[in-house]
Short mmCIF file of C-alpha atoms in Angstrom, two decimals:
data_model
loop_
_atom_site.label_atom_id
_atom_site.label_comp_id
_atom_site.label_asym_id
_atom_site.label_seq_id
_atom_site.Cartn_x
_atom_site.Cartn_y
_atom_site.Cartn_z
CA MET A 11 131.14 108.61 41.28
CA LYS A 12 128.53 110.49 39.47
CA LYS A 13 125.13 110.21 41.37
CA LYS A 14 122.30 108.26 39.96
CA THR A 15 118.98 110.67 39.76
CA LEU A 16 115.38 109.65 38.34
CA ASP A 17 114.28 111.06 35.30
CA PRO A 18 111.35 114.09 35.99
CA PHE A 19 108.96 113.01 34.18
CA VAL A 20 109.34 109.02 34.76
CA LEU A 21 108.72 110.84 38.61
CA GLY A 22 105.95 113.17 37.67
CA ALA A 23 104.73 109.52 35.73
CA PHE A 24 104.93 107.86 38.60
CA VAL A 25 102.68 111.17 40.62
CA VAL A 26 100.32 111.13 39.02
CA GLY A 27 99.57 107.33 38.55
CA SER A 28 99.97 106.85 41.30
CA LEU A 29 97.27 109.49 42.36
CA VAL A 30 94.74 108.48 39.76
CA LEU A 31 95.04 104.93 41.27
CA LEU A 32 94.14 105.47 44.72
CA ASN A 33 90.70 107.87 43.01
CA VAL A 34 90.37 104.31 41.46
CA LEU A 35 90.40 102.09 44.63
CA GLY A 36 88.75 104.94 46.83
CA ILE A 37 86.07 104.34 44.78
CA SER A 38 85.07 101.84 44.98
CA ILE A 39 86.60 100.93 48.89
CA PHE A 40 84.93 103.57 51.42
CA GLY A 41 86.51 103.72 54.49
CA ARG A 42 87.16 107.02 56.91
CA LEU A 43 88.78 107.81 60.07
CA ASP A 44 86.52 109.73 62.55
CA LEU A 45 87.65 111.41 65.91
CA THR A 46 84.86 112.77 67.28
CA ARG A 47 84.13 112.55 70.50
CA GLU A 48 80.13 110.91 69.44
CA GLY A 49 81.57 109.21 66.97
CA ARG A 50 79.89 111.71 64.52
CA PHE A 51 80.96 110.98 60.58
CA SER A 52 79.99 106.78 62.16
CA LEU A 53 77.34 105.24 61.22
CA SER A 54 75.33 104.14 64.50
CA ARG A 55 74.26 100.66 66.38
CA ALA A 56 70.77 101.18 65.88
CA THR A 57 71.42 102.01 62.17
CA LEU A 58 74.25 98.99 61.71
CA ASP A 59 71.43 96.50 63.19
CA SER A 60 68.79 98.33 60.54
CA LEU A 61 70.38 97.38 57.50
CA ALA A 62 71.17 93.83 58.53
CA ASP A 63 67.94 93.08 58.98
CA LEU A 64 67.23 94.36 55.34
CA GLU A 65 66.02 91.00 52.99
CA ASP A 66 65.83 92.90 49.31
CA PRO A 67 67.32 95.75 48.46
CA LEU A 68 66.42 99.54 48.80
CA THR A 69 66.37 101.85 46.54
CA ILE A 70 67.70 105.89 47.36
CA ARG A 71 66.51 108.66 45.16
CA ALA A 72 68.26 111.69 45.98
CA TYR A 73 66.48 114.52 44.25
CA PHE A 74 69.42 117.09 44.90
CA THR A 75 70.00 120.07 42.45
CA ALA A 76 73.63 120.95 42.13
CA ASP A 77 74.84 123.94 39.98
CA LEU A 78 73.74 125.83 44.71
CA PRO A 79 77.11 128.19 44.98
CA PRO A 80 79.14 127.34 47.85
CA PRO A 81 78.83 126.63 51.11
CA ALA A 82 75.81 125.79 49.94
CA ASN A 83 76.04 123.17 47.43
CA ASN A 84 77.86 121.52 50.69
CA LEU A 85 74.72 119.61 51.98
CA ASN A 86 74.83 117.42 48.07
CA ARG A 87 78.32 116.26 49.19
CA ASP A 88 77.65 115.36 52.90
CA VAL A 89 74.04 113.61 52.32
CA LYS A 90 76.27 112.06 49.85
CA ASP A 91 79.47 111.12 52.36
CA LEU A 92 76.02 109.31 54.06
CA LEU A 93 74.64 107.23 51.59
CA ASP A 94 78.18 105.88 50.45
CA ALA A 95 78.25 104.59 54.10
CA TYR A 96 74.91 103.31 53.49
CA HIS A 97 75.36 101.86 50.68
CA ALA A 98 79.03 100.45 52.25
CA ALA A 99 77.46 99.34 55.53
CA SER A 100 74.40 97.24 54.12
CA LYS A 101 76.14 95.32 52.16
CA GLY A 102 74.92 96.62 49.22
CA LYS A 103 71.38 96.81 49.55
CA ILE A 104 71.59 99.89 50.11
CA ARG A 105 71.62 101.42 46.21
CA TYR A 106 71.09 105.20 46.21
CA GLU A 107 71.39 107.63 42.82
CA PHE A 108 72.52 110.84 43.19
CA ILE A 109 69.89 113.08 41.16
CA ASP A 110 69.09 116.73 39.45
CA PRO A 111 65.98 117.24 38.36
CA LEU A 112 66.97 120.06 36.83
CA ALA A 113 69.48 118.22 34.24
CA GLN A 114 65.85 115.71 33.66
CA GLU A 115 64.02 118.22 32.29
CA THR A 116 63.75 118.16 28.64
CA ASP A 117 62.81 121.04 25.46
CA GLU A 118 59.75 121.07 25.75
CA ASP A 119 60.20 121.54 30.29
CA LYS A 120 62.77 124.35 29.57
CA GLU A 121 60.05 126.03 27.18
CA LYS A 122 56.81 126.34 30.08
CA LYS A 123 59.10 127.41 31.75
CA LYS A 124 59.67 130.31 30.01
CA GLU A 125 55.81 130.62 29.84
CA VAL A 126 55.30 133.19 32.72
CA LYS A 127 51.62 134.20 33.25
CA VAL A 128 50.19 137.28 35.83
CA ASP A 129 47.39 136.47 38.34
CA ILE A 130 45.02 138.93 39.58
CA PHE A 131 47.19 139.49 42.39
CA GLY A 132 51.06 140.41 40.85
CA ARG A 133 52.23 136.86 40.93
CA ALA A 134 54.10 135.37 38.43
CA LEU A 135 51.88 131.98 37.58
CA ARG A 136 54.14 129.74 34.91
CA GLU A 137 52.01 125.50 34.57
CA ALA A 138 54.49 122.81 35.46
CA THR A 139 56.83 121.11 33.51
CA SER A 140 56.55 117.22 33.98
CA VAL A 141 59.74 116.29 36.48
CA GLU A 142 58.07 118.67 38.35
CA GLN A 143 54.59 117.84 38.34
CA GLU A 144 56.10 113.74 38.12
CA LEU A 145 58.08 114.94 41.98
CA MET A 146 55.14 116.61 43.31
CA ALA A 147 52.96 113.37 42.57
CA GLN A 148 55.29 112.42 45.49
CA GLY A 149 54.97 115.50 47.56
CA ILE A 150 58.46 116.78 47.26
CA ARG A 151 58.48 120.46 46.27
CA ALA A 152 61.15 122.92 45.48
CA THR A 153 61.62 125.40 48.45
CA GLU A 154 63.88 128.47 48.67
CA VAL A 155 67.41 128.22 49.49
CA PRO A 156 69.60 130.84 50.75
CA VAL A 157 72.68 131.04 48.58
CA ILE A 158 75.12 133.93 48.15
CA GLU A 159 75.97 135.24 45.15
CA ASN A 160 77.82 138.30 42.94
CA ASP A 161 78.49 139.09 47.17
CA GLU A 162 74.53 139.95 47.82
CA PRO A 163 72.18 136.75 50.20
CA SER A 164 69.87 135.76 48.12
CA SER A 165 67.60 132.60 47.78
CA ARG A 166 67.54 129.95 44.64
CA ARG A 167 64.59 127.37 44.20
CA ALA A 168 66.55 123.94 44.69
CA TYR A 169 65.29 120.43 46.02
CA ARG A 170 66.58 118.41 47.93
CA ALA A 171 64.55 115.63 48.77
CA LEU A 172 65.28 111.08 49.21
CA ALA A 173 62.82 109.00 48.20
CA LEU A 174 63.20 105.31 49.71
CA SER A 175 61.76 102.26 47.97
CA TYR A 176 61.09 98.79 49.23
CA GLY A 177 59.32 96.27 47.35
CA GLU A 178 55.78 98.01 47.35
CA GLN A 179 56.84 99.92 49.78
CA LYS A 180 57.29 104.45 48.85
CA GLU A 181 58.86 106.86 51.78
CA VAL A 182 59.83 110.16 50.76
CA LEU A 183 61.58 112.59 53.07
CA PRO A 184 61.15 116.03 51.12
CA GLN A 185 62.71 118.78 52.58
CA VAL A 186 66.34 117.17 53.87
CA PRO A 187 67.11 121.28 55.57
CA GLN A 188 71.04 119.56 57.31
CA ILE A 189 74.00 117.33 57.45
CA GLU A 190 72.53 116.74 61.32
CA GLY A 191 69.72 114.68 62.39
CA LEU A 192 69.57 113.12 58.86
CA GLU A 193 71.18 109.71 60.04
CA TYR A 194 68.49 109.05 62.11
CA GLU A 195 65.56 110.33 59.99
CA LEU A 196 66.58 107.45 57.27
CA THR A 197 67.73 105.53 59.74
CA THR A 198 63.68 105.49 61.31
CA LEU A 199 61.96 105.24 57.97
CA ILE A 200 63.99 101.94 56.95
CA ARG A 201 63.70 101.02 60.17
CA LYS A 202 59.70 101.33 58.73
CA MET A 203 59.41 99.93 55.96
CA ALA A 204 61.67 96.94 57.13
CA ARG A 205 59.54 95.79 59.92
CA LYS A 206 56.82 93.61 59.53
CA ASP A 207 54.69 95.47 62.78
CA ALA A 208 55.13 98.77 64.51
CA PRO A 209 55.48 98.61 68.55
CA LYS A 210 51.82 100.11 69.58
CA ILE A 211 51.87 103.15 72.52
CA ALA A 212 48.96 103.59 74.28
CA LEU A 213 47.51 106.49 75.99
CA LEU A 214 45.81 106.28 78.57
CA GLY A 215 42.22 107.97 78.41
CA GLY A 216 38.97 107.51 80.57
CA HIS A 217 39.91 110.79 82.86
CA GLN A 218 39.58 113.79 81.20
CA GLY A 219 42.83 114.24 80.63
CA ALA A 220 45.79 114.98 78.19
CA SER A 221 44.73 112.96 74.39
CA PRO A 222 45.12 113.39 70.85
CA ALA A 223 41.74 115.47 70.25
CA ALA A 224 42.72 116.65 73.77
CA GLY A 225 46.58 118.66 72.96
CA LEU A 226 48.42 115.89 71.97
CA SER A 227 47.89 116.10 68.21
CA ARG A 228 51.11 117.13 67.29
CA LEU A 229 53.09 113.97 69.40
CA ALA A 230 50.42 111.84 67.87
CA SER A 231 51.61 113.41 64.90
CA LEU A 232 55.66 112.59 65.44
CA LEU A 233 54.73 109.11 67.31
CA ASP A 234 52.92 107.91 63.18
CA GLU A 235 55.70 107.72 61.86
CA MET A 236 57.59 104.75 64.24
CA TYR A 237 54.93 103.14 66.26
CA GLU A 238 51.66 102.19 66.44
CA LEU A 239 49.36 105.04 67.93
CA ALA A 240 46.29 104.20 70.64
CA GLU A 241 44.02 104.82 73.06
CA LEU A 242 43.95 102.60 76.69
CA ASP A 243 40.01 102.92 77.82
CA LEU A 244 40.18 101.07 81.88
CA THR A 245 37.07 102.81 82.83
CA THR A 246 35.20 100.54 81.70
CA THR A 247 37.23 97.55 81.10
CA PRO A 248 40.80 97.57 83.79
CA GLU A 249 42.49 94.92 81.17
CA ILE A 250 45.62 95.98 78.95
CA PRO A 251 45.46 93.73 75.51
CA ALA A 252 48.84 91.57 74.90
CA ASP A 253 50.15 93.87 72.12
CA ILE A 254 50.98 97.05 73.87
CA ALA A 255 54.38 98.17 74.84
CA ALA A 256 54.10 100.99 76.25
CA ILE A 257 51.62 103.53 78.19
CA ILE A 258 51.38 106.75 78.89
CA VAL A 259 49.53 107.74 81.09
CA ALA A 260 50.04 112.69 81.51
CA GLY A 261 47.08 114.54 83.50
CA PRO A 262 43.81 112.58 84.11
CA LYS A 263 41.98 115.22 85.86
CA THR A 264 40.42 112.82 87.63
CA PRO A 265 41.16 109.59 90.03
CA LEU A 266 41.74 106.09 89.07
CA SER A 267 40.49 103.13 90.14
CA ASP A 268 41.70 100.92 92.62
CA ALA A 269 41.27 98.48 88.95
CA GLU A 270 42.49 100.55 87.32
CA GLN A 271 45.78 101.13 89.29
CA ARG A 272 45.43 97.09 89.31
CA ALA A 273 45.80 96.66 85.50
CA LEU A 274 49.09 99.04 85.35
CA ASP A 275 51.07 97.03 88.52
CA GLN A 276 50.49 94.12 86.91
CA PHE A 277 51.49 95.13 82.83
CA ILE A 278 54.57 96.85 85.54
CA MET A 279 55.11 93.40 86.18
CA GLN A 280 55.26 91.97 82.63
CA GLY A 281 59.15 94.20 81.96
CA LYS A 282 56.77 97.02 79.96
CA SER A 283 56.91 100.44 80.76
CA VAL A 284 54.73 103.16 81.66
CA ALA A 285 54.97 107.26 81.75
CA PHE A 286 53.19 107.97 84.55
CA LEU A 287 53.46 112.51 82.97
CA LEU A 288 51.48 114.35 86.81
CA GLY A 289 50.86 117.18 88.04
CA GLU A 290 48.93 119.08 90.03
CA VAL A 291 47.23 121.77 87.84
CA ASP A 292 46.46 122.52 83.93
CA PRO A 293 46.44 126.41 83.76
CA GLU A 294 44.09 128.00 82.05
CA LEU A 295 46.60 130.60 81.18
CA GLN A 296 44.09 133.27 79.48
CA GLN A 297 42.49 133.17 82.80
CA LEU A 298 44.71 132.67 84.64
CA GLN A 299 42.82 129.47 86.49
CA PRO A 300 44.99 126.81 88.17
CA ASN A 301 41.58 123.54 87.54
CA PRO A 302 43.09 121.71 89.97
CA LEU A 303 43.90 117.64 88.75
CA ASP A 304 43.84 113.99 91.24
CA HIS A 305 45.28 111.85 89.57
CA GLY A 306 45.05 109.56 93.25
CA LEU A 307 47.96 107.31 92.40
CA THR A 308 50.72 108.89 94.83
CA ALA A 309 49.75 105.91 96.97
CA MET A 310 50.98 103.46 93.96
CA LEU A 311 54.40 105.64 93.37
CA GLU A 312 55.60 105.67 96.31
CA LYS A 313 55.60 102.26 96.61
CA TYR A 314 57.79 101.98 93.77
CA GLY A 315 59.81 104.59 95.33
CA VAL A 316 58.63 108.05 94.60
CA ARG A 317 57.09 110.64 95.22
CA VAL A 318 55.04 113.27 93.12
CA GLU A 319 54.56 115.63 95.84
CA LYS A 320 52.63 118.98 96.57
CA GLY A 321 53.73 122.70 94.95
CA LEU A 322 55.08 124.28 92.07
CA VAL A 323 57.56 124.75 91.14
CA ILE A 324 58.68 128.19 90.04
CA ASP A 325 62.23 128.58 89.19
CA ALA A 326 64.82 131.79 87.84
CA GLU A 327 66.01 130.24 84.82
CA CYS A 328 62.64 129.99 83.17
CA ALA A 329 60.74 130.94 79.33
CA PRO A 330 59.77 134.30 78.68
CA MET A 331 56.23 134.66 78.01
CA SER A 332 54.13 137.96 75.84
CA VAL A 333 52.11 139.86 78.53
CA ALA A 334 49.50 142.37 76.60
CA GLN A 335 49.91 145.42 78.66
CA GLN A 336 47.49 149.26 78.97
CA ARG A 337 49.85 152.19 78.12
CA GLY A 338 47.50 154.30 78.05
CA ALA A 339 45.18 154.45 74.70
CA MET A 340 48.04 151.45 73.25
CA MET A 341 47.89 148.05 74.42
CA ILE A 342 52.18 146.92 74.86
CA GLN A 343 53.06 143.40 74.05
CA GLN A 344 56.32 142.76 76.54
CA GLN A 345 58.00 139.57 76.98
CA VAL A 346 58.57 138.15 80.57
CA ARG A 347 60.70 135.51 82.44
CA TYR A 348 57.96 133.82 84.32
CA PRO A 349 58.57 131.09 86.19
CA PHE A 350 56.42 129.29 86.53
CA ILE A 351 57.88 127.74 83.49
CA PRO A 352 61.58 126.05 84.08
CA VAL A 353 63.97 125.97 81.70
CA PRO A 354 66.76 123.79 83.82
CA ARG A 355 69.93 123.52 82.84
CA ALA A 356 70.11 120.42 84.59
CA LEU A 357 69.11 117.81 82.11
CA ASP A 358 71.31 114.57 83.47
CA PRO A 359 74.05 113.95 80.72
CA ASP A 360 74.34 110.49 80.72
CA HIS A 361 71.39 109.80 80.68
CA PRO A 362 70.16 108.31 76.98
CA LEU A 363 66.45 109.61 78.11
CA THR A 364 68.08 113.34 78.36
CA GLN A 365 71.56 113.15 76.97
CA GLY A 366 72.68 116.47 74.68
CA LEU A 367 68.97 118.34 74.89
CA ALA A 368 69.03 121.29 76.35
CA GLN A 369 66.46 124.16 75.82
CA VAL A 370 63.47 122.50 77.42
CA VAL A 371 60.35 123.10 78.71
CA PHE A 372 59.32 122.24 81.41
CA PRO A 373 56.31 123.88 83.13
CA PHE A 374 54.26 123.96 85.75
CA MET A 375 55.68 121.25 87.10
CA SER A 376 55.55 119.30 91.36
CA PRO A 377 58.32 118.43 92.50
CA LEU A 378 58.77 114.83 93.10
CA SER A 379 61.25 112.51 95.88
CA VAL A 380 63.40 109.72 95.13
CA LEU A 381 62.35 108.09 98.72
CA PRO A 382 64.83 106.63 100.63
CA GLY A 383 64.54 102.50 100.84
CA LEU A 384 64.40 101.42 97.32
CA PRO A 385 63.29 98.31 97.16
CA GLU A 386 66.38 95.61 96.25
CA GLY A 387 66.97 95.55 92.16
CA VAL A 388 65.12 99.74 91.52
CA LYS A 389 66.96 102.29 89.55
CA ALA A 390 66.13 105.35 90.43
CA GLU A 391 67.47 108.31 88.50
CA VAL A 392 67.12 111.62 88.24
CA LEU A 393 67.03 112.74 84.98
CA VAL A 394 66.18 116.52 85.74
CA LYS A 395 66.24 119.18 88.16
CA SER A 396 65.52 122.65 88.39
CA SER A 397 68.25 125.58 89.01
CA GLU A 398 69.67 126.32 92.60
CA LYS A 399 67.28 128.90 92.09
CA SER A 400 64.63 127.78 92.74
CA TRP A 401 61.72 127.28 95.16
CA VAL A 402 58.31 125.35 95.80
CA ARG A 403 55.27 127.43 95.32
CA SER A 404 51.86 126.10 97.65
CA ALA A 405 48.57 126.05 96.96
CA PRO A 406 46.40 129.14 95.85
CA TYR A 407 48.58 129.71 92.57
CA ASP A 408 48.90 133.49 92.29
CA LEU A 409 49.55 132.78 87.78
CA ASN A 410 49.48 136.14 86.93
CA PRO A 411 52.61 136.75 84.48
CA LEU A 412 53.37 140.32 86.43
CA GLN A 413 53.80 139.19 89.90
CA ARG A 414 57.18 140.28 92.22
CA TRP A 415 59.11 137.03 93.04
CA GLY A 416 60.92 138.64 95.75
CA SER A 417 63.26 136.57 96.27
CA ALA A 418 62.38 137.84 100.24
CA ASP A 419 59.41 136.69 100.49
CA LEU A 420 60.65 132.33 99.10
CA GLY A 421 63.38 132.34 101.25
CA GLU A 422 66.66 130.01 100.30
CA GLY A 423 66.17 128.67 96.74
CA SER A 424 67.15 124.91 96.31
CA GLU A 425 67.49 122.23 93.00
CA GLN A 426 63.68 120.04 92.77
CA ALA A 427 63.94 116.52 90.63
CA LEU A 428 61.55 117.24 87.82
CA ILE A 429 61.45 113.52 86.59
CA VAL A 430 62.61 110.49 87.87
CA ALA A 431 63.67 107.39 85.55
CA LEU A 432 62.96 103.73 87.84
CA SER A 433 64.21 100.74 86.03
CA GLY A 434 64.98 97.59 87.46
CA ALA A 435 63.29 94.88 89.08
CA ILE A 436 60.44 96.81 90.70
CA PRO A 437 57.91 95.57 92.98
CA SER A 438 54.37 95.31 92.80
CA ALA A 439 52.59 98.06 94.59
CA PHE A 440 49.73 95.40 95.46
CA VAL A 441 52.52 92.87 96.40
CA GLY A 442 50.69 91.10 99.71
CA GLU A 443 46.97 91.69 97.95
CA GLY A 444 47.48 89.67 95.35
CA ALA A 445 44.99 86.70 96.38
CA GLU A 446 42.43 89.43 96.47
CA LEU A 447 43.55 89.72 92.44
CA GLN A 448 43.87 86.15 92.18
CA SER A 449 40.39 85.63 93.98
CA GLN A 450 38.12 87.48 91.31
CA ASP A 451 39.23 85.31 88.56
CA PRO A 452 40.11 82.00 89.24
CA ALA A 453 41.31 81.30 85.35
CA ALA A 454 43.43 83.97 85.22
CA PRO A 455 47.47 83.55 85.87
CA ALA A 456 48.17 84.46 89.17
CA PRO A 457 49.56 88.00 89.98
CA LEU A 458 52.70 89.13 89.39
CA SER A 459 54.37 90.75 92.21
CA ARG A 460 58.15 91.42 90.23
CA ALA A 461 59.62 92.72 87.28
CA ALA A 462 62.27 91.16 85.99
CA ASN A 463 63.07 94.91 84.18
CA ALA A 464 60.41 97.44 83.45
CA ARG A 465 60.62 100.74 83.23
CA VAL A 466 58.99 103.50 84.96
CA LEU A 467 58.89 106.78 84.04
CA VAL A 468 58.06 110.14 86.85
CA SER A 469 57.25 113.58 85.41
CA GLY A 470 55.47 116.11 87.48
CA GLY A 471 53.98 117.83 85.34
CA HIS A 472 52.27 116.66 81.76
CA LEU A 473 52.47 120.17 79.72
CA ILE A 474 56.12 118.93 78.09
CA VAL A 475 54.42 117.93 75.65
CA LYS A 476 51.33 119.41 74.75
CA ASP A 477 50.77 120.65 71.78
CA ASP A 478 51.27 124.87 73.39
CA TYR A 479 54.97 123.72 74.80
CA LEU A 480 55.63 120.89 71.82
CA SER A 481 59.00 123.09 70.83
CA ARG A 482 61.19 121.96 69.17
CA SER A 483 63.51 120.48 71.81
CA ASN A 484 60.16 119.71 73.47
CA GLN A 485 59.62 117.06 70.75
CA VAL A 486 63.37 115.81 70.59
CA PHE A 487 62.27 114.95 74.71
CA ALA A 488 58.95 113.24 74.26
CA LEU A 489 60.13 111.44 71.16
CA ASN A 490 63.50 110.28 73.34
CA LEU A 491 60.62 109.51 76.30
CA VAL A 492 58.52 107.07 74.19
CA ASP A 493 61.70 104.87 71.99
CA TRP A 494 62.88 104.82 75.99
CA LEU A 495 59.81 103.59 77.08
CA ALA A 496 59.99 100.95 73.76
CA GLN A 497 63.28 100.12 74.95
CA ASP A 498 64.72 101.35 71.43
CA ASP A 499 67.53 102.66 72.99
CA ALA A 500 70.09 102.96 70.14
CA LEU A 501 67.90 105.08 68.47
CA LEU A 502 67.66 107.09 70.74
CA ALA A 503 71.12 107.27 70.67
CA VAL A 504 71.18 108.50 66.94
CA ARG A 505 68.88 110.92 67.80
CA SER A 506 70.46 112.80 70.17
CA ARG A 507 73.94 112.61 68.03
CA GLY A 508 75.47 116.22 67.71
CA LEU A 509 73.56 117.77 69.78
CA SER A 510 75.94 117.34 73.06
CA ALA A 511 77.51 121.08 73.09
CA ALA A 512 81.52 120.55 73.89
CA PRO A 513 82.83 123.23 75.64
CA LEU A 514 85.92 124.41 75.91
CA ASP A 515 87.68 123.36 79.52
CA LYS A 516 88.84 126.86 81.47
CA VAL A 517 91.61 128.72 80.77
CA SER A 518 94.34 131.58 82.32
CA SER A 519 94.50 134.47 80.08
CA GLY A 520 98.28 133.69 79.29
CA GLN A 521 96.88 130.41 78.06
CA ARG A 522 95.12 131.93 76.02
CA ALA A 523 97.29 134.48 74.66
CA ALA A 524 100.18 131.33 74.13
CA ALA A 525 97.43 130.17 71.97
CA LYS A 526 96.35 132.69 70.19
CA TYR A 527 100.65 133.26 69.15
CA LEU A 528 101.27 130.06 68.92
CA ASN A 529 97.90 130.57 66.48
CA ILE A 530 99.23 132.98 64.21
CA LEU A 531 103.20 132.34 64.03
CA GLY A 532 103.77 128.91 65.05
CA LEU A 533 103.10 127.73 61.47
CA PRO A 534 106.04 130.75 59.98
CA LEU A 535 108.44 130.45 62.37
CA LEU A 536 108.32 126.34 61.85
CA PHE A 537 109.15 127.03 57.53
CA VAL A 538 111.85 129.47 59.00
CA GLY A 539 113.91 126.99 60.89
CA PHE A 540 113.35 124.12 58.93
CA GLY A 541 114.49 126.64 55.79
CA VAL A 542 117.70 127.57 58.00
CA VAL A 543 118.04 123.17 59.03
CA ARG A 544 118.43 123.19 55.39
CA TRP A 545 120.62 125.46 54.78
CA ARG A 546 122.99 124.58 57.09
CA LEU A 547 122.99 121.27 56.14
CA ARG A 548 123.66 122.75 52.44
CA GLU A 549 126.73 124.86 53.76
CA ALA A 550 128.25 121.44 55.08
CA ARG A 551 127.73 119.50 51.93
CA ARG A 552 130.21 122.95 50.68
CA ALA A 553 132.70 122.93 52.89
CA ARG A 554 132.96 118.71 52.46
CA ALA A 555 133.26 119.58 48.79
CA THR A 556 136.40 122.30 49.90
CA LEU A 557 137.82 119.58 51.25
#
């Protein structure tokens, strides 16, 4: 009996029709299987919560030049995938459109681009087109994008920007250089537009410490995206406004008074957060002067369970600095390693504040100690430690970068705690003196003796957030710090996503060789084996047919 077979034409039509149907369904149904350890290609909880808070539609216009050669055009696809995920997760609240600015140019614009003039310096100039003027009004400009054309590296001017509209509010990401970190930037803007009030972060002033006008201008600019920044001076009135969510104490040069410390203590007892970025010196490297500091907070922090020790940590894992040296008649710049600026690798990989961070510099840090017998309910975590090849140098300090750092003079090195985070039921540092506090103002509420769930961060130095040391890694650390203080752990996790390394496990040379040859020969051998099996099965069927 002749076996019935499907007509090849019908089979081909069935396959093509199935593929078309799957593509049509794929347009309206978005799905993704993310097998990465961090869920790197899935929207974070902070993003999902932010999208759930949207009350009105939010429109995103993605201005991306379309005709870039690969791999430069991969970013367009990645951004579109991310916006698809936002659209699906927002249940239609997020709407987006991809726009190629060059495709929007009119005939008049194209004629303008041909009219190129030359200025007095020989540079080519032309009048901006209507599309370019419209985008420039939004703060969007084309940038040079590296591409490879005709096997030669070159660059093309291209647009890569996002413009967001939510009611009357408008925000722009003028440059989207890469997909990494875009979810954090996009979610940050959406939260900023959707919420009614930004959390207020205060910088303690009044003690000649660091401030936006004195070394913290870049930090202030970064925080302005998400927070309302205020300067708090407790020297005149030791009262902290109720709308402040967290306080940063950065490098005070003179001791805080008893009244100021009590105000900070009661602020913590309310379950709010304070970062004490302290240290022993505020150096001037041009003159190699250490400039000692005296914050006067040692006793208060010891009550919380952390002590800022005397001395400065010097570490063999450190950053280089440029030093000018006279060589004959010439002045030569030389890079030398400077152990007063540790770049430790021992950042806590599990804590949300330091997870995934690397290459963060911690200049001129004093060592910290977590005191034994922590108060009940208090959790202390050492977030950053120096390397095993680190020592503590006592005053007076010689900051000369060209001095010799002989290990014989330093003794045996050991890890030193540089950053400690405290959380939980932190007790008041002034417990037992509450009656005195209360008697000063009978109408005031009774002072609190224990926080329900406060957060305190103690750093052995304050230069980590100053402009001179605010590298890209230090920026992430500083923003993580403020997010942690504001107890916004979900958003903090989005920023750190993708920063953690995923090193391979150590294997023997034999295992490496086996993996190498398996990769090279495995697939061909699999095809050969499949062919042999098919051949043997076919031969067996022929033998049975002959019989």
